[in-house]
Structure formats: C-alpha cells, structure tokens
Amino acid sequence: MDKYTMGFKFRIYPNHAQQELINRTLGCCRFVFNHFLAIRRDEWTANHKSVTYNQTSAMLTDLKRYEEYSWLKEVDSMALQESLKNLDTAYQNFF
C-alpha cells in the first residue's frame, strides 16, 4: 500500500498594521531566544548548572516589568513563551 503525505499551502496578504505586528512579534521572539540563550550559556560556563524552562519563564515575567523592556508587552505572550520552549528543547537536544 502506498503512503501519501498531503499538505496545504496558504498564502496570506496582511495589511500594513498586521505586517507590523507580525514583524514586531518575530523580533521580540528573536530577542527573547537570544537573550535567554546567553543567560543559559553564561550560567553553564560559570557554574556548570543548567537554567530550566520554568526559571527562564519567571525571568521573562520579571524582564517585562522593567521600563526598558516594556516593548515586550506589546506582543502576544504565548509567542514569547513558545520561544522559551524552543530554546529549552534545543538545549535538551544539545546535551
């Protein structure tokens, strides 16, 4: 019996405001991933301890409270949490 994989492709046409929100969300996700990757790397280098997903999630909540990072509140929090989950998965797969 032959096995087929079926998929769908969709093309979206966001308006200007939607495109700005998409770009802002992707930029914030990239920042969160890189910021917490640096924290994890520094903690491992200094103490040979790994930072968990729950710890980074709590740090993200604290980070949003600072005025200089208030722009992180403008995007969907689930997207930022997913970036942390992706980072945690990548770190677990590395070790």
C-alpha positions as semicolon CSV with decimal commas, in nm:
position;residue;x (nm);y (nm);z (nm)
1;M;0,000;0,000;0,000
2;D;0,135;0,340;-0,096
3;K;0,157;0,607;0,167
4;Y;0,091;0,968;0,072
5;T;0,159;1,278;0,270
6;M;-0,087;1,551;0,195
7;G;-0,045;1,913;0,286
8;F;-0,189;2,251;0,215
9;K;-0,019;2,577;0,137
10;F;-0,180;2,905;0,220
11;R;-0,076;3,250;0,116
12;I;-0,173;3,541;0,334
13;Y;-0,193;3,904;0,240
14;P;-0,165;4,103;0,562
15;N;-0,238;4,472;0,562
16;H;0,020;4,721;0,685
17;A;-0,085;4,705;1,053
18;Q;-0,087;4,325;1,051
19;Q;0,255;4,315;0,885
20;E;0,395;4,546;1,153
21;L;0,251;4,324;1,428
22;I;0,399;4,013;1,266
23;N;0,740;4,177;1,233
24;R;0,728;4,308;1,590
25;T;0,632;3,965;1,722
26;L;0,910;3,791;1,532
27;G;1,163;4,049;1,650
28;C;1,058;4,004;2,013
29;C;1,073;3,625;1,981
30;R;1,422;3,651;1,835
31;F;1,530;3,882;2,118
32;V;1,386;3,652;2,388
33;F;1,551;3,344;2,236
34;N;1,893;3,509;2,207
35;H;1,872;3,684;2,545
36;F;1,794;3,366;2,735
37;L;2,038;3,162;2,529
38;A;2,309;3,399;2,653
39;I;2,186;3,358;3,011
40;R;2,189;2,979;2,983
41;R;2,533;2,978;2,820
42;D;2,679;3,211;3,084
43;E;2,531;3,008;3,370
44;W;2,669;2,685;3,225
45;T;3,013;2,840;3,167
46;A;3,033;2,989;3,515
47;N;2,870;2,725;3,735
48;H;2,807;2,417;3,519
49;K;2,438;2,446;3,604
50;S;2,155;2,446;3,356
51;V;1,873;2,700;3,369
52;T;1,531;2,537;3,333
53;Y;1,233;2,646;3,127
54;N;1,042;2,742;3,443
55;Q;1,328;2,964;3,556
56;T;1,351;3,139;3,219
57;S;0,975;3,185;3,213
58;A;0,988;3,355;3,553
59;M;1,282;3,568;3,434
60;L;1,081;3,675;3,130
61;T;0,796;3,788;3,353
62;D;1,042;3,990;3,562
63;L;1,208;4,129;3,250
64;K;0,875;4,270;3,126
65;R;0,845;4,474;3,446
66;Y;1,148;4,687;3,360
67;E;1,072;5,006;3,169
68;E;1,345;4,947;2,911
69;Y;1,186;4,612;2,815
70;S;0,823;4,726;2,826
71;W;0,801;4,675;2,448
72;L;0,786;4,300;2,516
73;K;0,433;4,355;2,650
74;E;0,314;4,475;2,308
75;V;0,323;4,128;2,152
76;D;0,146;3,802;2,228
77;S;0,289;3,642;2,540
78;M;0,228;3,293;2,402
79;A;0,470;3,361;2,117
80;L;0,738;3,462;2,366
81;Q;0,673;3,155;2,580
82;E;0,698;2,937;2,270
83;S;1,041;3,088;2,202
84;L;1,146;2,981;2,551
85;K;1,011;2,631;2,488
86;N;1,201;2,613;2,160
87;L;1,517;2,720;2,340
88;D;1,464;2,460;2,611
89;T;1,409;2,187;2,351
90;A;1,720;2,292;2,161
91;Y;1,926;2,291;2,480
92;Q;1,798;1,947;2,584
93;N;1,872;1,805;2,239
94;F;2,223;1,951;2,254
95;F;2,305;1,769;2,576
